[in-house]
Amino acid sequence: MALAGRRDGPLMLRSGGGGKPLSRGSRIAVAVAVGIGLGCICAFLYPDGLFRPSASALQWSRNVDSTACESSGQVTNLKSKLASLERKNAELRRQNDELSMKLQLAGQGKDETLYKAGPFGTVKALRTNPTLIPDESVNPRLAKILEEVAVKKELIVALANSNVREMLEVWFTNIKRVGIPNFLVVALDDNIESFCKSKGVPVYRRDPDEGIDNIAKTGGNHAVSGLKFRVLREFLQLGYSILLSDIDIIFLRNPFDHLYRDSDVESMSDGHNNMTAYGFNDVFDEPSMGWARYAHTMRIWVYNSGFFYIRPTIPSIELLDRVAYRLSHEKAWDQAVFNEELFIPSRPGYEGLHASRRTMDIYLFMNSKVLFKTVRKDAQLKKLKPVIVHLNYHPDKLDRMKAVVEFYVNGKQDALQRFPDGSE
């Protein structure tokens, strides 16, 4: 057959017209030569290559390279823009506060109505006065301290001199135990300043002031208590809300978790039950009036001037000024003056203070009358853990402070039993 002589395998190259087959080395040399020749022809005809990338692909590649090179610069630029926006935002907030205050001041003493009343049952008066515009020029040194100590522009403040050093240590030891970071002692003498520093307690020593220093160094509890209304003014002017605390107080929980912040003053009460603390209709009986013998009165027990939260507002500043002025010109108890200025209304010849106020929960912010006369004798109330206990009703303060710690912190159930209800 015609195909009988065909061989399987690679094509055999021959030299000439049917001569002798090329050797293996000669075939390789010919193949290389042919390849080089074809390569030269392709290089001449297609200088950019047979598979040239599209324009869009080239552009994408260049963009990727550019992005990689510029990424760090863009991040820096974005950070700079963010910082600039934050500054502008802070400035806008400041301007808004300033305009709100100007609007408030402009409306004082005018009969103009700024708002229209809504439908029946929907009308609500403004509850919260705007905060002051902070003025750091009032006391730059204090401003720096407060910036480091305060949390969300709030802190606990207590005034103390060497007469109450032992109670002060119990006071700040329990604050630390609860984990409250934002508190400050206003030292009224050098010894207390050194003592606080040695214990790692934030402390502020005021600049010398003869009028204040004479009372601060030698005054008793009531005299020192009256100073706080003058000292606190600078704190409010700097834009900080202050939780003023006497040092005969045991902190058991963080009080900032239990504030409403909707009033100029939020104070604990000297009341010992719901009626006395929150107010009640007290009927006065005068038999000689016959048919009109019963006169209805409203009563509320006073706020405790040893523990209150005060916001940096115009009414708050006015309250401090009024109380401080009266205490410097009258022989009076600071707590009585504090409450008179808060509660006595305007009348002919007198303009009352237009400040909003809120009474704290008496079982969370507990005075010592509530504790020793009621709570310790009630199985259910004893299970409640208050935020603070103020030993304001009793003279043996230090012993009762330690007993409160034993009862609420160390779980000693009979720690309060040895004390009488009162001070007898």
Coordinates of C-alpha atoms in Angstrom, one line a residue:
M1 CA 0.0 0.0 0.0
A2 CA 1.0 3.6 -0.5
L3 CA 1.1 4.3 3.2
A4 CA 3.1 1.2 4.1
G5 CA 6.4 3.1 4.0
R6 CA 5.3 6.0 6.4
R7 CA 7.1 6.3 9.7
D8 CA 5.5 7.6 12.9
G9 CA 7.5 10.3 14.7
P10 CA 8.8 13.8 14.0
L11 CA 9.3 15.1 10.5
M12 CA 12.8 14.4 9.3
L13 CA 14.6 17.4 7.7
R14 CA 16.8 16.6 4.8
S15 CA 19.6 18.5 3.1
G16 CA 19.3 19.3 -0.5
G17 CA 16.7 17.6 -2.7
G18 CA 16.4 14.3 -1.0
G19 CA 19.9 13.9 0.4
K20 CA 21.1 12.9 3.7
P21 CA 19.0 13.8 6.8
L22 CA 20.3 16.7 9.0
S23 CA 21.9 15.8 12.3
R24 CA 20.2 16.6 15.6
G25 CA 22.6 19.6 16.3
S26 CA 22.0 21.0 12.9
R27 CA 18.2 20.8 13.4
I28 CA 18.5 22.8 16.7
A29 CA 20.6 25.4 15.1
V30 CA 18.1 25.9 12.2
A31 CA 15.3 26.2 14.7
V32 CA 17.1 28.9 16.7
A33 CA 17.9 30.8 13.6
V34 CA 14.3 30.7 12.4
G35 CA 13.1 31.8 15.9
I36 CA 15.5 34.8 16.0
G37 CA 14.5 35.8 12.5
L38 CA 10.8 35.7 13.3
G39 CA 11.5 37.7 16.5
C40 CA 13.2 40.4 14.6
I41 CA 10.4 40.6 12.1
C42 CA 7.8 40.9 14.9
A43 CA 9.9 43.5 16.8
F44 CA 10.0 45.6 13.6
L45 CA 6.3 45.3 12.8
Y46 CA 4.9 45.5 16.4
P47 CA 7.2 47.8 18.5
D48 CA 4.7 48.0 21.3
G49 CA 4.2 44.2 21.5
L50 CA 1.6 41.8 20.1
F51 CA -0.6 42.1 23.2
R52 CA -0.7 45.9 23.9
P53 CA -2.8 46.8 27.0
S54 CA -5.8 49.1 26.5
A55 CA -5.7 52.7 27.4
S56 CA -8.0 52.2 30.4
A57 CA -5.8 49.4 31.8
L58 CA -2.8 51.7 31.5
Q59 CA -4.7 54.5 33.3
W60 CA -5.8 52.2 36.1
S61 CA -2.2 51.1 36.6
R62 CA -1.0 54.6 36.8
N63 CA -3.8 55.5 39.3
V64 CA -2.9 52.6 41.5
D65 CA 0.7 53.7 41.6
S66 CA -0.3 57.3 42.3
T67 CA -2.7 56.2 45.1
A68 CA 0.0 54.1 46.7
C69 CA 2.4 57.1 46.6
E70 CA -0.1 59.6 47.9
S71 CA -2.0 57.6 50.5
S72 CA 0.1 58.8 53.4
G73 CA -0.2 62.4 52.3
Q74 CA -4.0 62.0 52.0
V75 CA -4.3 60.6 55.5
T76 CA -2.4 63.5 56.9
N77 CA -4.5 65.9 54.9
L78 CA -7.8 64.3 56.1
K79 CA -6.6 64.4 59.7
S80 CA -5.8 68.1 59.3
K81 CA -9.3 68.7 57.8
L82 CA -10.9 66.7 60.7
A83 CA -9.1 68.8 63.3
S84 CA -10.2 72.0 61.5
L85 CA -13.8 70.8 61.5
E86 CA -13.7 70.0 65.2
R87 CA -12.4 73.5 65.9
K88 CA -15.1 75.0 63.8
N89 CA -17.7 72.9 65.5
A90 CA -16.5 73.9 69.0
E91 CA -16.6 77.6 67.9
L92 CA -20.1 77.1 66.6
R93 CA -21.2 75.6 69.9
R94 CA -19.6 78.5 71.7
Q95 CA -21.4 81.0 69.5
N96 CA -24.7 79.1 70.0
D97 CA -24.2 79.3 73.8
E98 CA -23.4 83.0 73.6
L99 CA -26.5 83.7 71.5
S100 CA -28.7 81.7 73.8
M101 CA -27.5 83.7 76.8
K102 CA -28.0 87.0 75.0
L103 CA -31.5 85.9 74.1
Q104 CA -32.2 85.0 77.7
L105 CA -30.8 88.3 79.0
A106 CA -32.6 90.3 76.3
G107 CA -35.9 88.7 77.3
Q108 CA -35.5 89.6 81.0
G109 CA -37.9 92.3 82.2
K110 CA -40.0 92.3 79.0
D111 CA -43.6 91.2 78.5
E112 CA -43.1 90.0 75.0
T113 CA -44.1 86.4 74.3
L114 CA -41.4 84.5 72.4
Y115 CA -43.4 81.3 71.9
K116 CA -47.0 80.4 71.0
A117 CA -48.8 78.0 73.3
G118 CA -49.6 74.6 71.9
P119 CA -52.8 72.5 72.4
F120 CA -54.2 71.8 75.8
G121 CA -52.0 69.5 77.8
T122 CA -49.0 69.9 75.6
V123 CA -47.4 73.0 77.0
K124 CA -44.2 72.6 78.9
A125 CA -42.1 75.5 80.3
L126 CA -38.4 75.6 79.9
R127 CA -36.8 73.5 82.6
T128 CA -33.1 73.9 82.1
N129 CA -31.3 77.3 82.0
P130 CA -28.4 77.5 79.5
T131 CA -24.9 77.2 80.8
L132 CA -22.6 80.1 81.1
I133 CA -19.9 80.8 78.6
P134 CA -16.7 79.7 80.3
D135 CA -14.2 82.4 81.2
E136 CA -10.8 80.9 81.9
S137 CA -9.3 84.4 82.6
V138 CA -11.1 84.3 86.0
N139 CA -8.6 81.8 87.3
P140 CA -6.2 80.2 84.8
R141 CA -4.5 78.1 87.5
L142 CA -7.8 76.6 88.6
A143 CA -8.9 76.1 85.0
K144 CA -5.9 73.9 84.4
I145 CA -6.5 71.8 87.4
L146 CA -10.2 71.3 86.6
E147 CA -9.3 70.3 83.0
E148 CA -7.2 67.5 84.4
V149 CA -9.6 66.4 87.2
A150 CA -13.1 66.9 85.9
V151 CA -15.1 64.3 83.8
K152 CA -17.6 65.7 81.4
K153 CA -17.2 69.1 83.0
E154 CA -18.3 67.8 86.4
L155 CA -16.6 67.0 89.7
I156 CA -17.1 66.6 93.4
V157 CA -15.7 69.5 95.5
A158 CA -15.1 69.6 99.3
L159 CA -13.6 72.3 101.5
A160 CA -11.4 71.2 104.4
N161 CA -9.0 72.6 107.0
S162 CA -6.9 70.7 109.6
N163 CA -9.8 70.5 112.1
V164 CA -11.4 67.8 110.1
R165 CA -8.3 65.9 108.8
E166 CA -9.4 62.5 110.1
M167 CA -12.9 62.7 108.7
L168 CA -11.5 64.0 105.4
E169 CA -9.4 60.8 105.1
V170 CA -12.5 58.6 105.6
W171 CA -14.2 60.8 103.0
F172 CA -11.7 60.5 100.2
T173 CA -10.8 56.8 101.0
N174 CA -14.4 55.8 100.2
I175 CA -14.5 58.0 97.1
K176 CA -11.5 56.2 95.8
R177 CA -12.9 52.8 96.8
V178 CA -16.0 53.5 94.7
G179 CA -13.8 54.4 91.8
I180 CA -14.9 58.1 91.4
P181 CA -12.0 59.9 89.6
N182 CA -13.4 63.4 89.4
F183 CA -13.1 64.9 92.9
L184 CA -11.1 67.8 94.4
V185 CA -10.3 69.0 97.9
V186 CA -10.1 72.8 98.3
A187 CA -7.4 73.0 101.0
L188 CA -8.0 75.9 103.4
D189 CA -4.5 75.6 105.0
D190 CA -1.0 74.3 104.2
N191 CA -1.3 71.2 106.3
I192 CA -4.3 69.9 104.4
E193 CA -2.7 70.7 101.1
S194 CA 0.4 68.7 102.1
F195 CA -1.7 65.9 103.5
C196 CA -3.7 65.5 100.3
K197 CA -0.6 65.5 98.2
S198 CA 0.9 62.8 100.3
K199 CA -2.2 60.6 99.8
G200 CA -2.4 61.2 96.1
V201 CA -5.6 63.2 96.4
P202 CA -6.3 66.0 93.9
V203 CA -6.0 69.3 95.8
Y204 CA -6.4 73.0 95.1
R205 CA -4.9 75.7 97.4
R206 CA -6.5 79.1 96.7
D207 CA -4.4 82.2 96.3
P208 CA -4.0 84.2 99.5
D209 CA -7.2 86.1 100.5
E210 CA -7.1 87.7 103.9
G211 CA -10.9 87.8 104.2
I212 CA -11.3 84.1 103.5
D213 CA -8.1 82.8 105.0
N214 CA -8.8 84.0 108.6
I215 CA -12.0 82.1 108.7
A216 CA -10.6 79.1 106.8
K217 CA -7.7 78.5 109.2
T218 CA -9.5 78.8 112.5
G219 CA -13.3 78.6 111.8
G220 CA -15.5 75.8 112.9
N221 CA -17.8 73.7 110.7
H222 CA -20.5 76.4 110.2
A223 CA -18.0 79.1 109.5
V224 CA -16.1 77.0 106.9
S225 CA -19.4 75.9 105.4
G226 CA -20.3 79.5 104.6
L227 CA -17.1 80.0 102.6
K228 CA -18.1 77.5 99.9
F229 CA -20.5 79.9 98.4
R230 CA -17.7 82.4 97.7
V231 CA -15.2 79.7 96.6
L232 CA -17.6 77.9 94.3
R233 CA -18.3 81.0 92.2
E234 CA -15.0 80.6 90.2
F235 CA -15.7 77.0 89.5
L236 CA -19.0 77.9 87.9
Q237 CA -17.5 80.8 86.0
L238 CA -15.1 78.4 84.4
G239 CA -18.0 76.4 83.1
Y240 CA -18.0 73.4 85.5
S241 CA -20.9 71.7 87.3
I242 CA -20.1 71.1 90.9
L243 CA -21.3 68.5 93.3
L244 CA -20.6 70.2 96.6
S245 CA -19.9 67.8 99.4
D246 CA -19.3 68.2 103.1
I247 CA -16.7 65.8 104.5
D248 CA -19.1 64.0 106.9
I249 CA -20.4 62.0 104.0
I250 CA -19.8 58.4 103.0
F251 CA -19.9 57.6 99.2
L252 CA -21.1 54.1 98.4
R253 CA -21.9 54.5 94.7
N254 CA -21.0 57.0 92.0
P255 CA -23.5 60.0 92.4
F256 CA -23.0 61.2 88.8
D257 CA -25.0 58.1 87.7
H258 CA -28.0 59.3 89.6
L259 CA -28.4 63.0 88.8
Y260 CA -31.1 64.5 86.5
R261 CA -29.2 67.7 85.6
D262 CA -32.4 69.5 84.7
S263 CA -32.3 72.2 87.3
D264 CA -30.0 75.0 88.5
V265 CA -29.7 73.3 91.9
E266 CA -30.3 69.6 92.7
S267 CA -30.0 69.1 96.4
M268 CA -30.4 66.4 99.1
S269 CA -33.1 67.0 101.7
D270 CA -33.2 67.2 105.4
G271 CA -36.6 65.6 105.2
H272 CA -37.0 62.1 106.7
N273 CA -40.0 60.8 104.7
N274 CA -41.8 61.5 101.5
M275 CA -44.0 64.2 103.0
T276 CA -41.3 66.2 104.6
A277 CA -38.8 65.8 101.8
Y278 CA -41.0 66.4 98.8
G279 CA -43.6 68.8 100.3
F280 CA -47.1 68.5 101.6
N281 CA -50.3 70.5 102.3
D282 CA -50.1 71.3 106.0
V283 CA -53.4 72.6 107.5
F284 CA -53.0 75.3 110.2
D285 CA -55.9 75.4 112.7
E286 CA -57.0 78.7 114.2
P287 CA -60.2 78.1 116.1
S288 CA -60.9 81.8 116.8
M289 CA -61.6 82.2 113.1
G290 CA -64.7 80.0 113.3
W291 CA -65.8 79.0 109.8
A292 CA -62.3 79.9 108.4
R293 CA -60.4 78.3 111.1
Y294 CA -58.5 76.0 108.8
A295 CA -55.7 77.6 106.7
H296 CA -53.9 75.5 104.2
T297 CA -50.1 75.9 103.9
M298 CA -47.4 74.2 101.8
R299 CA -44.5 72.9 103.7
I300 CA -41.2 71.3 102.7
W301 CA -38.1 70.5 104.8
V302 CA -35.0 72.5 103.9
Y303 CA -32.4 71.5 101.4
N304 CA -29.1 70.4 102.9
S305 CA -26.4 73.0 102.0
G306 CA -23.8 70.3 102.6
F307 CA -24.6 68.3 99.5
F308 CA -26.0 69.7 96.4
Y309 CA -25.3 69.7 92.6
I310 CA -25.1 73.2 91.0
R311 CA -24.9 73.9 87.3
P312 CA -23.0 76.9 85.8
T313 CA -25.9 79.2 85.0
I314 CA -26.8 82.8 85.7
P315 CA -29.4 81.9 88.4
S316 CA -26.7 79.7 90.1
I317 CA -24.2 82.5 90.2
E318 CA -26.8 84.9 91.6
L319 CA -27.7 82.3 94.3
L320 CA -24.0 82.1 95.4
D321 CA -23.7 85.9 95.3
R322 CA -26.8 86.4 97.4
V323 CA -25.9 83.8 100.0
A324 CA -22.3 85.0 100.3
Y325 CA -23.4 88.6 100.6
R326 CA -25.9 87.9 103.4
L327 CA -23.4 85.7 105.3
S328 CA -20.9 88.5 105.2
H329 CA -23.4 91.0 106.6
E330 CA -25.6 88.9 108.9
K331 CA -25.0 86.6 111.7
A332 CA -26.9 83.6 110.2
W333 CA -26.6 79.9 109.4
D334 CA -25.6 79.3 105.8
Q335 CA -28.2 76.5 105.4
A336 CA -31.0 78.8 106.4
V337 CA -29.9 81.6 104.1
F338 CA -29.4 79.1 101.3
N339 CA -33.0 77.9 101.5
E340 CA -34.5 81.3 102.0
E341 CA -32.9 82.5 98.8
L342 CA -34.0 79.4 96.9
F343 CA -37.6 79.3 98.1
I344 CA -38.9 82.7 99.3
P345 CA -40.9 84.2 96.4
S346 CA -40.9 87.8 95.1
R347 CA -43.1 90.2 97.0
P348 CA -43.5 94.0 97.2
G349 CA -40.0 95.4 97.9
Y350 CA -38.2 92.1 97.2
E351 CA -37.4 90.2 94.1
G352 CA -37.0 86.5 94.7
L353 CA -34.4 84.3 92.9
H354 CA -35.6 82.8 89.6
A355 CA -33.7 79.5 90.0
S356 CA -35.0 76.0 89.2
R357 CA -34.5 73.3 91.8
R358 CA -34.9 69.5 92.3
T359 CA -35.0 67.4 95.4
M360 CA -32.9 64.3 95.5
D361 CA -34.3 60.8 96.3
I362 CA -34.0 60.6 100.1
Y363 CA -33.2 56.9 100.1
L364 CA -30.4 57.2 97.5
F365 CA -29.0 60.5 98.9
M366 CA -29.7 59.6 102.6
N367 CA -29.3 61.8 105.6
S368 CA -28.5 60.2 109.0
K369 CA -31.9 60.7 110.4
V370 CA -33.4 58.6 107.7
L371 CA -30.8 56.0 108.2
F372 CA -30.8 55.7 112.0
K373 CA -34.5 56.4 112.7
T374 CA -36.1 54.4 109.8
V375 CA -33.8 52.4 107.4
R376 CA -31.8 50.4 109.9
K377 CA -35.1 49.2 111.5
D378 CA -36.8 48.1 108.3
A379 CA -35.8 44.7 106.9
Q380 CA -36.6 45.8 103.3
L381 CA -35.0 49.2 103.4
K382 CA -31.8 47.7 104.9
K383 CA -31.3 45.9 101.6
L384 CA -31.1 49.1 99.6
K385 CA -27.7 50.5 99.0
P386 CA -27.7 54.3 99.0
V387 CA -25.5 56.5 96.9
I388 CA -24.3 58.5 99.8
V389 CA -25.0 58.7 103.6
H390 CA -24.6 62.2 105.1
L391 CA -24.0 62.2 108.9
N392 CA -25.6 65.6 109.2
Y393 CA -28.0 64.9 112.1
H394 CA -25.5 63.6 114.6
P395 CA -22.5 65.1 116.4
D396 CA -20.5 61.8 116.7
K397 CA -19.8 62.0 113.0
L398 CA -16.6 60.1 112.7
D399 CA -17.8 57.0 114.7
R400 CA -21.0 56.9 112.7
M401 CA -19.1 57.3 109.4
K402 CA -17.0 54.3 110.3
A403 CA -20.1 52.3 111.3
V404 CA -21.7 53.1 107.9
V405 CA -18.7 51.7 106.1
E406 CA -18.8 48.6 108.3
F407 CA -22.5 48.1 107.5
Y408 CA -22.7 48.8 103.8
V409 CA -19.2 48.0 102.7
N410 CA -18.0 45.2 105.0
G411 CA -21.5 43.6 105.5
K412 CA -21.4 43.8 109.3
Q413 CA -25.2 43.7 110.0
D414 CA -25.1 44.9 113.6
A415 CA -22.7 47.8 112.9
L416 CA -25.4 50.4 113.3
Q417 CA -27.2 49.0 116.3
R418 CA -25.2 50.5 119.1
F419 CA -26.1 54.1 118.2
P420 CA -29.2 55.9 119.4
D421 CA -31.7 57.4 117.0
G422 CA -30.7 60.9 117.9
S423 CA -27.8 62.4 119.8
E424 CA -28.9 61.6 123.3

